Coordinates of C-alpha atoms in Angstrom, one line a residue:
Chain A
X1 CA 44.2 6.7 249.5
X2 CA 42.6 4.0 247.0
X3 CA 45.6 2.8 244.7
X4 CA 44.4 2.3 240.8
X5 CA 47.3 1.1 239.9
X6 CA 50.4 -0.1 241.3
X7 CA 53.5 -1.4 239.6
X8 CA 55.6 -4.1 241.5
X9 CA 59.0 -5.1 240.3
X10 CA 58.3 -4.5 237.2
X11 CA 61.0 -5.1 234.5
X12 CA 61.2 -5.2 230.6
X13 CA 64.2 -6.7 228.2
X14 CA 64.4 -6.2 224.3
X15 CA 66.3 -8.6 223.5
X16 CA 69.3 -8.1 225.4
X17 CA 68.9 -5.0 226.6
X18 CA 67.2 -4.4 230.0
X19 CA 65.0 -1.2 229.3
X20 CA 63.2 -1.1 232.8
X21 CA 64.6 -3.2 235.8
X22 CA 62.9 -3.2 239.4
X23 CA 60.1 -0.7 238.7
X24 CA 58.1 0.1 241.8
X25 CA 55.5 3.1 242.0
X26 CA 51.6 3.3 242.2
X27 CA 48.8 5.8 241.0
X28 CA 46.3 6.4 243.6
X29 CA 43.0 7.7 242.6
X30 CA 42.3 11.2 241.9
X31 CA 46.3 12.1 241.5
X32 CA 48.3 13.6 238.4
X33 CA 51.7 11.8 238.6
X34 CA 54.2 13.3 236.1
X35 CA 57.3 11.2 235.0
X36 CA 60.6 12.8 234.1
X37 CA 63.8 12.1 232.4
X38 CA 66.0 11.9 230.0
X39 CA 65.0 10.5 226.6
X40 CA 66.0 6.3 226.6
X41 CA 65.3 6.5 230.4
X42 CA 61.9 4.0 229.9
X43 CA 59.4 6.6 231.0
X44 CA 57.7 5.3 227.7
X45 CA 58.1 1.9 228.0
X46 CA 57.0 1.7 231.7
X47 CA 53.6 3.6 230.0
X48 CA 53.2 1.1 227.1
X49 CA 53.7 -1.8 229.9
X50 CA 50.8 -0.1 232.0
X51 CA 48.2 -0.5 229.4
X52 CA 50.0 -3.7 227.9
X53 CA 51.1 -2.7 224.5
X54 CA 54.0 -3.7 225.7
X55 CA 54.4 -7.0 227.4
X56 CA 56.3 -6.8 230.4
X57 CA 59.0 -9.4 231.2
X58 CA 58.7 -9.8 234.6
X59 CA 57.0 -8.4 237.5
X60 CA 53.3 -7.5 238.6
X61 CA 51.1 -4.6 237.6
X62 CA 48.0 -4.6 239.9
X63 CA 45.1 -2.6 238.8
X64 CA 42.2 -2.2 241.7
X65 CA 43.6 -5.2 243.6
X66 CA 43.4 -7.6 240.6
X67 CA 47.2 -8.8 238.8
X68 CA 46.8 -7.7 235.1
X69 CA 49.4 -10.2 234.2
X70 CA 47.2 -13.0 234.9
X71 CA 46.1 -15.5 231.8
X72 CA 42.9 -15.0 232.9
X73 CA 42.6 -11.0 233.1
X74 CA 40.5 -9.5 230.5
X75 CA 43.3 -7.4 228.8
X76 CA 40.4 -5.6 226.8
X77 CA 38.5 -4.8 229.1
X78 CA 41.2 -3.6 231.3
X79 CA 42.3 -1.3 228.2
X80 CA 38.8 0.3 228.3
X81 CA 39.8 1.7 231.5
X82 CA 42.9 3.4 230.9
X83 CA 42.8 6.2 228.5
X84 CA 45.8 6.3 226.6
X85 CA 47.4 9.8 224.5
X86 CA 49.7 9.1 222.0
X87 CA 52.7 11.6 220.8
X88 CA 51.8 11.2 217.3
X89 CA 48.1 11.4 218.3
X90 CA 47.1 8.4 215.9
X91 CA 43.5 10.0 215.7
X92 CA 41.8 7.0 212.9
X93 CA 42.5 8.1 209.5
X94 CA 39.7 7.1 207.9
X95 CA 37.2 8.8 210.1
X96 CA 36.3 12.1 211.3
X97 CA 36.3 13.7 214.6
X98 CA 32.9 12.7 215.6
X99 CA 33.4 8.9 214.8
X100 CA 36.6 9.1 216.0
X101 CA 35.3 9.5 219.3
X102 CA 32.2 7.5 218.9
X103 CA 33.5 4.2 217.0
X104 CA 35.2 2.3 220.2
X105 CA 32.0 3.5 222.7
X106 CA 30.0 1.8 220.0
X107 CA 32.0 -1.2 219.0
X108 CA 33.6 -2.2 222.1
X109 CA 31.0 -0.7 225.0
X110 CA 28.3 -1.6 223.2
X111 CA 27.0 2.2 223.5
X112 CA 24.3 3.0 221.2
X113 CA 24.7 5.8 218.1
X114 CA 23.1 8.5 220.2
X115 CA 24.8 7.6 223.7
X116 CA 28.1 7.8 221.9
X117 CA 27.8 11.1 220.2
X118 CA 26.3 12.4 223.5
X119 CA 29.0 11.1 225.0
X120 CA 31.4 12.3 222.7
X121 CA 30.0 16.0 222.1
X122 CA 30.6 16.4 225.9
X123 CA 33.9 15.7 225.5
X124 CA 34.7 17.6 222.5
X125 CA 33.0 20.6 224.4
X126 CA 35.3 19.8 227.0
X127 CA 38.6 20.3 225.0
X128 CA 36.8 23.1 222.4
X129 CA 36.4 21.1 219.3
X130 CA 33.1 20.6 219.1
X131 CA 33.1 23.2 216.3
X132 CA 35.1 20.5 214.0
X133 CA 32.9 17.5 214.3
X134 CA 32.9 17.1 210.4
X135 CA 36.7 17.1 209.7
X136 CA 38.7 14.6 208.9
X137 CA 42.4 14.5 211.2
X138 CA 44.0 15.2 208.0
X139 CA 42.6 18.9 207.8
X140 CA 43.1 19.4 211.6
X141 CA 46.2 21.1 212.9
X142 CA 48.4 19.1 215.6
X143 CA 47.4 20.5 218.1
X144 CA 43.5 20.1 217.6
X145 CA 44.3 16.4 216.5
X146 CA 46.0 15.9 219.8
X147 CA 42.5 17.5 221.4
X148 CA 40.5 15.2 219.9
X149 CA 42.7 12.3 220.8
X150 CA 41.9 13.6 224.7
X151 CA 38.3 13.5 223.6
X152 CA 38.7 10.7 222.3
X153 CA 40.0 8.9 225.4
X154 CA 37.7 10.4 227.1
X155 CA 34.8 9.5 225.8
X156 CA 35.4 6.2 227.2
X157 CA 34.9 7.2 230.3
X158 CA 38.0 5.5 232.0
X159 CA 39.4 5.8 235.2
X160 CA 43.0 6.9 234.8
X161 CA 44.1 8.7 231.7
X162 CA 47.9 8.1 230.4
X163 CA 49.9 10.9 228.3
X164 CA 52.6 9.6 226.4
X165 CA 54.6 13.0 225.8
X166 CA 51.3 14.3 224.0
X167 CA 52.9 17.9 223.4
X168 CA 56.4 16.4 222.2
X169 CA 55.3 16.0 218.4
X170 CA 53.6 19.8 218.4
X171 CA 55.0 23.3 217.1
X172 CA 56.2 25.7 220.3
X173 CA 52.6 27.5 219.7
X174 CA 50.4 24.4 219.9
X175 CA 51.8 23.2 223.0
X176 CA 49.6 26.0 225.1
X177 CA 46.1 24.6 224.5
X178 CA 46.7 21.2 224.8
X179 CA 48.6 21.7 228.5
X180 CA 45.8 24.0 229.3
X181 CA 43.2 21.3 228.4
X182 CA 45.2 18.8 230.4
X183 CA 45.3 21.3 233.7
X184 CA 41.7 21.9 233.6
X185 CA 41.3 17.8 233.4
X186 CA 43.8 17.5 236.2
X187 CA 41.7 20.1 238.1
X188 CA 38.7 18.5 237.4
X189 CA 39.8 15.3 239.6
X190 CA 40.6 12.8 237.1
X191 CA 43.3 10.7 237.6
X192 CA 46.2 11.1 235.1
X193 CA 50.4 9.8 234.0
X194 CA 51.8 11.6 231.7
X195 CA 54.9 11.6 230.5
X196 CA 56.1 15.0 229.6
X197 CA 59.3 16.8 229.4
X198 CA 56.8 20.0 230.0
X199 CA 58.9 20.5 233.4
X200 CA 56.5 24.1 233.9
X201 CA 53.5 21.6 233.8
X202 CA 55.0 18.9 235.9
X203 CA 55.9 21.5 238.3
X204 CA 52.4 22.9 238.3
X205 CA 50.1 20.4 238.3
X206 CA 51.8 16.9 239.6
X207 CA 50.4 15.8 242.8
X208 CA 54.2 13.4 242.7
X209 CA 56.6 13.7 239.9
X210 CA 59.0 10.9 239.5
X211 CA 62.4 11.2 237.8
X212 CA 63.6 7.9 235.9
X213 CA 66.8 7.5 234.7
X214 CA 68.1 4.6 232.6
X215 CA 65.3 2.3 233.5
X216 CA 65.1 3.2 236.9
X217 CA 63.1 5.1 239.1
X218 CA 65.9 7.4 240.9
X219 CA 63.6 9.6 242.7
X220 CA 59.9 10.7 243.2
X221 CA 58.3 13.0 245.3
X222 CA 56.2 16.0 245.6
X223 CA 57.0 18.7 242.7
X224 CA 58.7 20.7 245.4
X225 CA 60.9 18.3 246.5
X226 CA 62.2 17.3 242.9
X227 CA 62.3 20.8 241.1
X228 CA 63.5 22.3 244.4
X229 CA 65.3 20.1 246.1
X230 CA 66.5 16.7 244.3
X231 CA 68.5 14.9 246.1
X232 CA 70.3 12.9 244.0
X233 CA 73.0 14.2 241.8
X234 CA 71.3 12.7 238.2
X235 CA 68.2 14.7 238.5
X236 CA 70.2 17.9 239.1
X237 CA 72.0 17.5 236.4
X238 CA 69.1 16.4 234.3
X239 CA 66.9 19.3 235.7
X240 CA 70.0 21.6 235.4
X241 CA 70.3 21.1 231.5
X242 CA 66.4 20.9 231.1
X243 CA 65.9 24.7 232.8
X244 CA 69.0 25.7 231.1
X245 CA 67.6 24.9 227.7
X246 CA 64.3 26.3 228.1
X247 CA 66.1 29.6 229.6
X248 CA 67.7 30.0 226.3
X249 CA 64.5 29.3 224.2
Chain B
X1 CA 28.8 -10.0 168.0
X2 CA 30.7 -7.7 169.6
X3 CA 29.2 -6.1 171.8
X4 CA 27.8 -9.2 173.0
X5 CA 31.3 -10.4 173.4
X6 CA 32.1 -7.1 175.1
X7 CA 29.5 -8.1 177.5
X8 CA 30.7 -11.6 178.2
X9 CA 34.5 -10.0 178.8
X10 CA 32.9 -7.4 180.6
X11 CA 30.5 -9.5 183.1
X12 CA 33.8 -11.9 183.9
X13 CA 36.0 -9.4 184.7
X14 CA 34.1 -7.3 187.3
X15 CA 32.7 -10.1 188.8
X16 CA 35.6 -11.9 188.7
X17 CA 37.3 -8.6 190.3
X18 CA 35.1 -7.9 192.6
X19 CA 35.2 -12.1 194.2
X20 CA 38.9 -11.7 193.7
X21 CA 39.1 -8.6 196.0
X22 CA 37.0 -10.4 198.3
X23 CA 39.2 -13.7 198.5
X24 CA 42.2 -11.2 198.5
X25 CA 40.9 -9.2 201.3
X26 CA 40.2 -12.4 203.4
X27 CA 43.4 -14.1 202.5
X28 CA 45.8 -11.0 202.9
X29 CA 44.1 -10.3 206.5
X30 CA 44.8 -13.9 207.4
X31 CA 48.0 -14.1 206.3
X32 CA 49.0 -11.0 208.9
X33 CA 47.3 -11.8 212.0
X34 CA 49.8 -11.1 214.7
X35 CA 51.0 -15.0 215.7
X36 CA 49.4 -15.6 219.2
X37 CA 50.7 -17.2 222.4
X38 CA 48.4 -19.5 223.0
X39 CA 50.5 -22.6 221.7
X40 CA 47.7 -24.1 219.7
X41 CA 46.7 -20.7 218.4
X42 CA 50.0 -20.4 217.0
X43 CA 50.0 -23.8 215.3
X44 CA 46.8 -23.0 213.6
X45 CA 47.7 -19.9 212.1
X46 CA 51.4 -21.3 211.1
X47 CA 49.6 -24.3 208.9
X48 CA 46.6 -22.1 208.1
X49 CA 49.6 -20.0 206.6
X50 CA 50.8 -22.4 205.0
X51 CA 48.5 -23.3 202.9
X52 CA 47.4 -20.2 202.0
X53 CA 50.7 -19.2 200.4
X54 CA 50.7 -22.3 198.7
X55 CA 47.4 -20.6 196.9
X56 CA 49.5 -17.9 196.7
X57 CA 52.5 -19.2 195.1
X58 CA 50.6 -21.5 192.7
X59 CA 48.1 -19.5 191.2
X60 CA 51.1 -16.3 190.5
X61 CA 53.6 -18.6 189.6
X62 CA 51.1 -20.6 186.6
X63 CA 49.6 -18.8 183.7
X64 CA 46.2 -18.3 183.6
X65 CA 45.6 -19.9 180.7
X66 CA 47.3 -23.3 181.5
X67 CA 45.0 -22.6 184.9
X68 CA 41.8 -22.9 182.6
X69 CA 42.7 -26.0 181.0
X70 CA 43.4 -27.5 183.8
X71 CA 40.7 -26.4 186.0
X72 CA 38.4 -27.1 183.3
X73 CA 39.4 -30.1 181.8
X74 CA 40.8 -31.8 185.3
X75 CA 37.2 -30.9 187.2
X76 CA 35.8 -32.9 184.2
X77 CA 38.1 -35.7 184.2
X78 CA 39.0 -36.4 187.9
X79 CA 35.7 -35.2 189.4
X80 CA 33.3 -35.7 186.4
X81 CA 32.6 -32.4 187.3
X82 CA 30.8 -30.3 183.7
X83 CA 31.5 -26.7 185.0
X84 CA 29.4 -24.5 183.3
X85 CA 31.5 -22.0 180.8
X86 CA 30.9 -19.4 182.5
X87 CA 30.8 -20.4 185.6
X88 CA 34.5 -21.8 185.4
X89 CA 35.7 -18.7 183.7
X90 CA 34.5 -17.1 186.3
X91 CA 35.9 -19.3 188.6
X92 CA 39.2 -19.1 187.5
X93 CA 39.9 -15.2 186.8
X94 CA 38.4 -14.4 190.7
X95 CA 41.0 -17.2 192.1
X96 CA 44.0 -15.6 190.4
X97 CA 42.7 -12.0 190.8
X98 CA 42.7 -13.4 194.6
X99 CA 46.1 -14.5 194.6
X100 CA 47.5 -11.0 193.3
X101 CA 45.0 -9.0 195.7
X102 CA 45.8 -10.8 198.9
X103 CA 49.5 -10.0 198.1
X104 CA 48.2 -6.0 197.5
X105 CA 46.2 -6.2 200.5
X106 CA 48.7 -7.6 202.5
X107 CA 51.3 -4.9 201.4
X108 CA 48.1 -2.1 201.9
X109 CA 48.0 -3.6 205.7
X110 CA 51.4 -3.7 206.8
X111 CA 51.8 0.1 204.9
X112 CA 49.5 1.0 208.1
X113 CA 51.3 3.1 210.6
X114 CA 51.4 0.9 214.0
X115 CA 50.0 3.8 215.7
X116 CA 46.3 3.1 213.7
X117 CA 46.8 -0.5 215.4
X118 CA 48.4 0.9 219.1
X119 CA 45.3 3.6 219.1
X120 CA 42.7 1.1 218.4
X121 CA 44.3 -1.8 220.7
X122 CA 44.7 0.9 223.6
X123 CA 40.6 1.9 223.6
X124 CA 39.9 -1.5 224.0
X125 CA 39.4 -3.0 220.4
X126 CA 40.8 -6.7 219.9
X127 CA 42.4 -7.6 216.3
X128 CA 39.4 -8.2 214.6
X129 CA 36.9 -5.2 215.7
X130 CA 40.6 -2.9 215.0
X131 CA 41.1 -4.3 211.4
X132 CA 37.4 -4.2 210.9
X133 CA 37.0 -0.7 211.8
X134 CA 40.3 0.9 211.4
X135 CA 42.5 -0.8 209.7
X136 CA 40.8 -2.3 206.1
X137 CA 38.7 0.7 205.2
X138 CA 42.2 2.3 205.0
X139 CA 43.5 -0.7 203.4
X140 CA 40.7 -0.4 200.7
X141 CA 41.3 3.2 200.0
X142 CA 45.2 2.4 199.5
X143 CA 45.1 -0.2 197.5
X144 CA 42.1 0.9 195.0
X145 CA 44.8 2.1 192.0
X146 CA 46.0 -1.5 192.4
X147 CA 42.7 -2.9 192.2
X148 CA 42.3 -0.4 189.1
X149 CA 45.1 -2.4 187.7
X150 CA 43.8 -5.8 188.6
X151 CA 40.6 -5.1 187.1
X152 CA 42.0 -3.7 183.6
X153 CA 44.0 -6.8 183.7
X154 CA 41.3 -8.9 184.2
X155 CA 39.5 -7.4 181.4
X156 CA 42.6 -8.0 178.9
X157 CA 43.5 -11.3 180.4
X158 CA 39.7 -12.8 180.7
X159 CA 40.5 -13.4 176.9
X160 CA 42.5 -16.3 177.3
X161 CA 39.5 -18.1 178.4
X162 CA 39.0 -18.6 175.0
X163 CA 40.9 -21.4 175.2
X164 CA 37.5 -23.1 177.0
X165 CA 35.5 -21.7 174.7
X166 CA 33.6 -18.9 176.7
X167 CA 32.0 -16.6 174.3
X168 CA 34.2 -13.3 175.5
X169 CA 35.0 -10.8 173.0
X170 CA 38.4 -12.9 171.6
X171 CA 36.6 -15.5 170.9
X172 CA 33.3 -14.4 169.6
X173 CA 36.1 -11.9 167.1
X174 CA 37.5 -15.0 166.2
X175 CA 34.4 -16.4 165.1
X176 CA 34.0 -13.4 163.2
X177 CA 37.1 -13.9 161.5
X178 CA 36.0 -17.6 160.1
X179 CA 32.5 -15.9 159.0
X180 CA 34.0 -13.0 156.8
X181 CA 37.6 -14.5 155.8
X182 CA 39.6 -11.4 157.3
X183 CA 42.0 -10.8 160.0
X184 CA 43.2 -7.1 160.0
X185 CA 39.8 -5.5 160.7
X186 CA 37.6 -7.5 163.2
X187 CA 40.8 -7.5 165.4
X188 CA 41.0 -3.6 164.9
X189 CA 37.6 -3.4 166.4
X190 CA 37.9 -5.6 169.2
X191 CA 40.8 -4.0 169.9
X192 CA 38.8 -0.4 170.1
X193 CA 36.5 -1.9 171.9
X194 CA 39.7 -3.7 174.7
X195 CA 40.7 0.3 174.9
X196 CA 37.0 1.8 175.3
X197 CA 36.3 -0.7 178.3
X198 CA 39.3 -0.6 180.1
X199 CA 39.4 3.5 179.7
X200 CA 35.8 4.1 181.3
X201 CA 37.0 1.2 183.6
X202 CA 39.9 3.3 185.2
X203 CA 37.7 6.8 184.7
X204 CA 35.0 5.4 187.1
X205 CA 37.7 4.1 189.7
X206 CA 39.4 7.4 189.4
X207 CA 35.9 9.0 190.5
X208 CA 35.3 6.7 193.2
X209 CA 39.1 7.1 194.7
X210 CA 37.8 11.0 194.8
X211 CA 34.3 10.1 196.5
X212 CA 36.0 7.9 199.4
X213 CA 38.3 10.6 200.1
X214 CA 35.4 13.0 200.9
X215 CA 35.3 16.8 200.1
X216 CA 38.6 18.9 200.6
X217 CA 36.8 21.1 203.0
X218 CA 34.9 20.4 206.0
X219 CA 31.9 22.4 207.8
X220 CA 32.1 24.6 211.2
X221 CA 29.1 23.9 213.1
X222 CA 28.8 27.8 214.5
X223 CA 28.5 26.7 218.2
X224 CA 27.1 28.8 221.5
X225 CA 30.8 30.9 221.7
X226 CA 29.7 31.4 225.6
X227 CA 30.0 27.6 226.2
X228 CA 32.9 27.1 224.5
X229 CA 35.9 27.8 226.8
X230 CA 38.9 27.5 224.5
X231 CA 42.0 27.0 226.1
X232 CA 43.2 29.8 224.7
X233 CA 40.7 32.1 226.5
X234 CA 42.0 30.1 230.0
X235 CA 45.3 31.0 229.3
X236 CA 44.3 34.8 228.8
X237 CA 42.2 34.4 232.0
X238 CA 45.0 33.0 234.1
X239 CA 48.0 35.4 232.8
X240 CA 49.9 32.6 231.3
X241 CA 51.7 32.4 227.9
X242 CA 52.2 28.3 227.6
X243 CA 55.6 27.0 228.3

């Protein structure tokens, strides 16, 4: 299988505190990887390094064969390519859905006016909000400002969309349609992280889940292996508490 | 006399506003561009920096009316520069507006949730297409009441330039007063008239403030229910409840 991205050594300080160390894992093409763990474990971090909002202190991240790291590596145009969700959505204030999804096809890809709301109206369609193309995010509920923010990404058109716990911020009821939108992108064949403490999802719809643990990848594998049977003691414990929780929910 | 003077007092302060804001808007987004790696970069922007808040810190920290004579009379003495009246008070009111804007602006900026800046960075926008497109039109929005307050300011303020002689509406009342031999009442009406340009003044921002924001309510376009599968309708289809 083609690897998109693959993340070599990879390790991040602030300041004196090492927040990933030795990070190793890789996306291949066409896979839904789901990473796990406790909250302060990194699994945000190691996302924000991915797409370089973060700025990783050491270590390689190669994406299609090429070292991202480099000087000389387009970090734009690398960004293009990765979709990214945020948890607090950070849909642009100050325009509506429509533009929302249109503004970066037009000002970075150089898309004209009516390739961009094409573009976009598919993609709306895709996660049912093409009804709301007139409202601003402020008269949108979470969860259909988290929808548009998948459109939104999207409409980009990029190879490997990242989720950075994009259900975390959302009342109980809200959570539903966005997962469901993400499963029928997972289904669809695109490639996706996410970072989700949706364990039912993980369980579902990863192709590999990996389990970190105080900036370290402890164990990754096939949902089956992890949720079934995880062989280290950490992520029983960790899945132990998780299931307990949601038992009692 | 008046309303001539009005007019004078009037046609400083907005355009001196409006240049101020401008200046303000260029300054404040200088003054908080991220500082770069690129060694030289950083160099740049650090003595670019510091000049600017020399600007800053000399035309806040000076009244504006020891500004005009010194603009004025310096320009003409060092320079042998004759500014026109109204060109220099002009001059002066949009380079101290400028001063206090870029100080609003860059409060309006940093007031923006990182998130507005991580969302635009992470679709492939570099500083200046996300402060462009994302970032200042929110800025403007935000920092309009201050404007408001710049501008009513201005409008007040703009009669110190009397001091240079420009015809505003102190100094044409004060003409009136040598003409008629009485204080109490010319300065009654120019102060009416102070009160009836800065109130319209603050009505009309108020109405703008509500036009930027855009109607409370927002349309539905009625769309073809059978192509629109709603997740909800998936998660009937499937048997599942969400998580």
């Amino acid at each position: 299988m083609d690897k998109i991205i693959e993340v070599r050594h990879l390790s991040k300080w602030f300041g004196a505190n090492e927040i990933l160390s030795d990070i190793n894992f890789s996306v291949n093409k066409g896979e839904v990887v789901c990473i796990i763990g406790s909250s302060g474990s990194g699994k945000s971090t190691l996302l924000r390094c991915i797409n370089l909002l973060e700025k990783p202190t050491g270590g390689e991240i190669i994406y299609n064969g090429k070292s991202v790291l480099d000087n000389k590596h387009d970090v734009y145009a690398y960004r293009t390519k990765l979709g990214m969700v945020f948890q607090q959505f950070n849909l642009f204030n100050n325009h509506n859905v429509l533009s929302n999804c249109t503004i970066a096809q037009m000002k970075v890809l150089n898309r004209s006016k009516d390739e961009a709301e094409k573009t976009a109206m598919k993609f709306l369609k895709v996660v049912g909000m093409d009804q709301f193309i007139n409202a601003k995010p402020r008269q949108l509920s979470g969860g259909m400002k988290q929808r548009v923010a998948i459109a939104r990404a999207l409409s980009m058109e990029p190879d490997v969309l990242l989720f950075d716990e994009p259900t975390s911020a959302l009342d109980p009821e809200m959570v539903g349609e966005v997962l469901n939108v993400m499963k029928d992108l997972a289904k669809s064949g695109l490639t996706m992280l996410v970072v989700t403490h949706e364990m039912g999802f993980a369980r579902e719809v990863a192709d590999r889940v990996v389990f970190m643990d105080q900036g370290v990848i402890t164990e990754e594998g096939t949902p089956e292996e992890i949720f079934n049977n995880p062989k280290q003691e950490r992520t029983r414990e960790f899945l132990r508490r998780i299931l307990r929780d949601s038992k009692t929910e | 006399m008046f309303l001539r003077g009005a007019g004078v007092t009037l046609y400083i302060s907005i355009i001196g506003t409006i240049l101020g804001a401008i200046i303000g808007l260029i300054i404040g987004t200088i003054r908080t561009i991220p500082l770069s790696e690129n060694p030289v970069k950083r160099i740049l922007i650090k003595i670019v920096n510091i000049i600017l808040t020399v600007y800053v810190e000399v035309f806040r920290g000076t009244p504006m009316i020891v500004q005009a004579m010194v603009i004025y009379y310096g320009s003409l003495m060092l320079f042998n520069i004759n500014m026109d009246k109204m060109f220099a008070g002009i001059f002066i009111v949009s380079i101290n507006t400028g001063a206090y804007t870029s100080e609003i602006v860059r409060g309006g900026i940093i007031s923006i949730d990182r998130g507005q800046f991580e969302a635009a960075h992470a679709l492939g926008m570099n500083h200046v297409k996300t402060m462009l497109y994302v970032v200042l039109p929110q800025v403007v929005r935000n920092i309009l009441p201050a404007m408001g307050n710049e501008f009513v300011i201005n409008i007040k303020d703009s009669s110190v330039l009397n001091v240079i002689s420009v015809s505003e509406l102190f100094f044409q009342t004060s003409s009136i007063t040598g003409n008629v031999f009485r204080f109490f009442e010319p300065f009654l009406i120019a102060c009416i008239v102070y009160l009836i340009m800065t109130l319209t003044v603050t009505r009309i921002l108020r109405f703008i403030e509500k036009k930027m924001d855009g109607p409370e309510n927002f349309n539905v376009i009625p769309g073809n229910q059978m192509q629109v599968t709603r997740p909800e309708d998936i998660a009937k289809k499937t048997g599942q409840t969400g998580y």
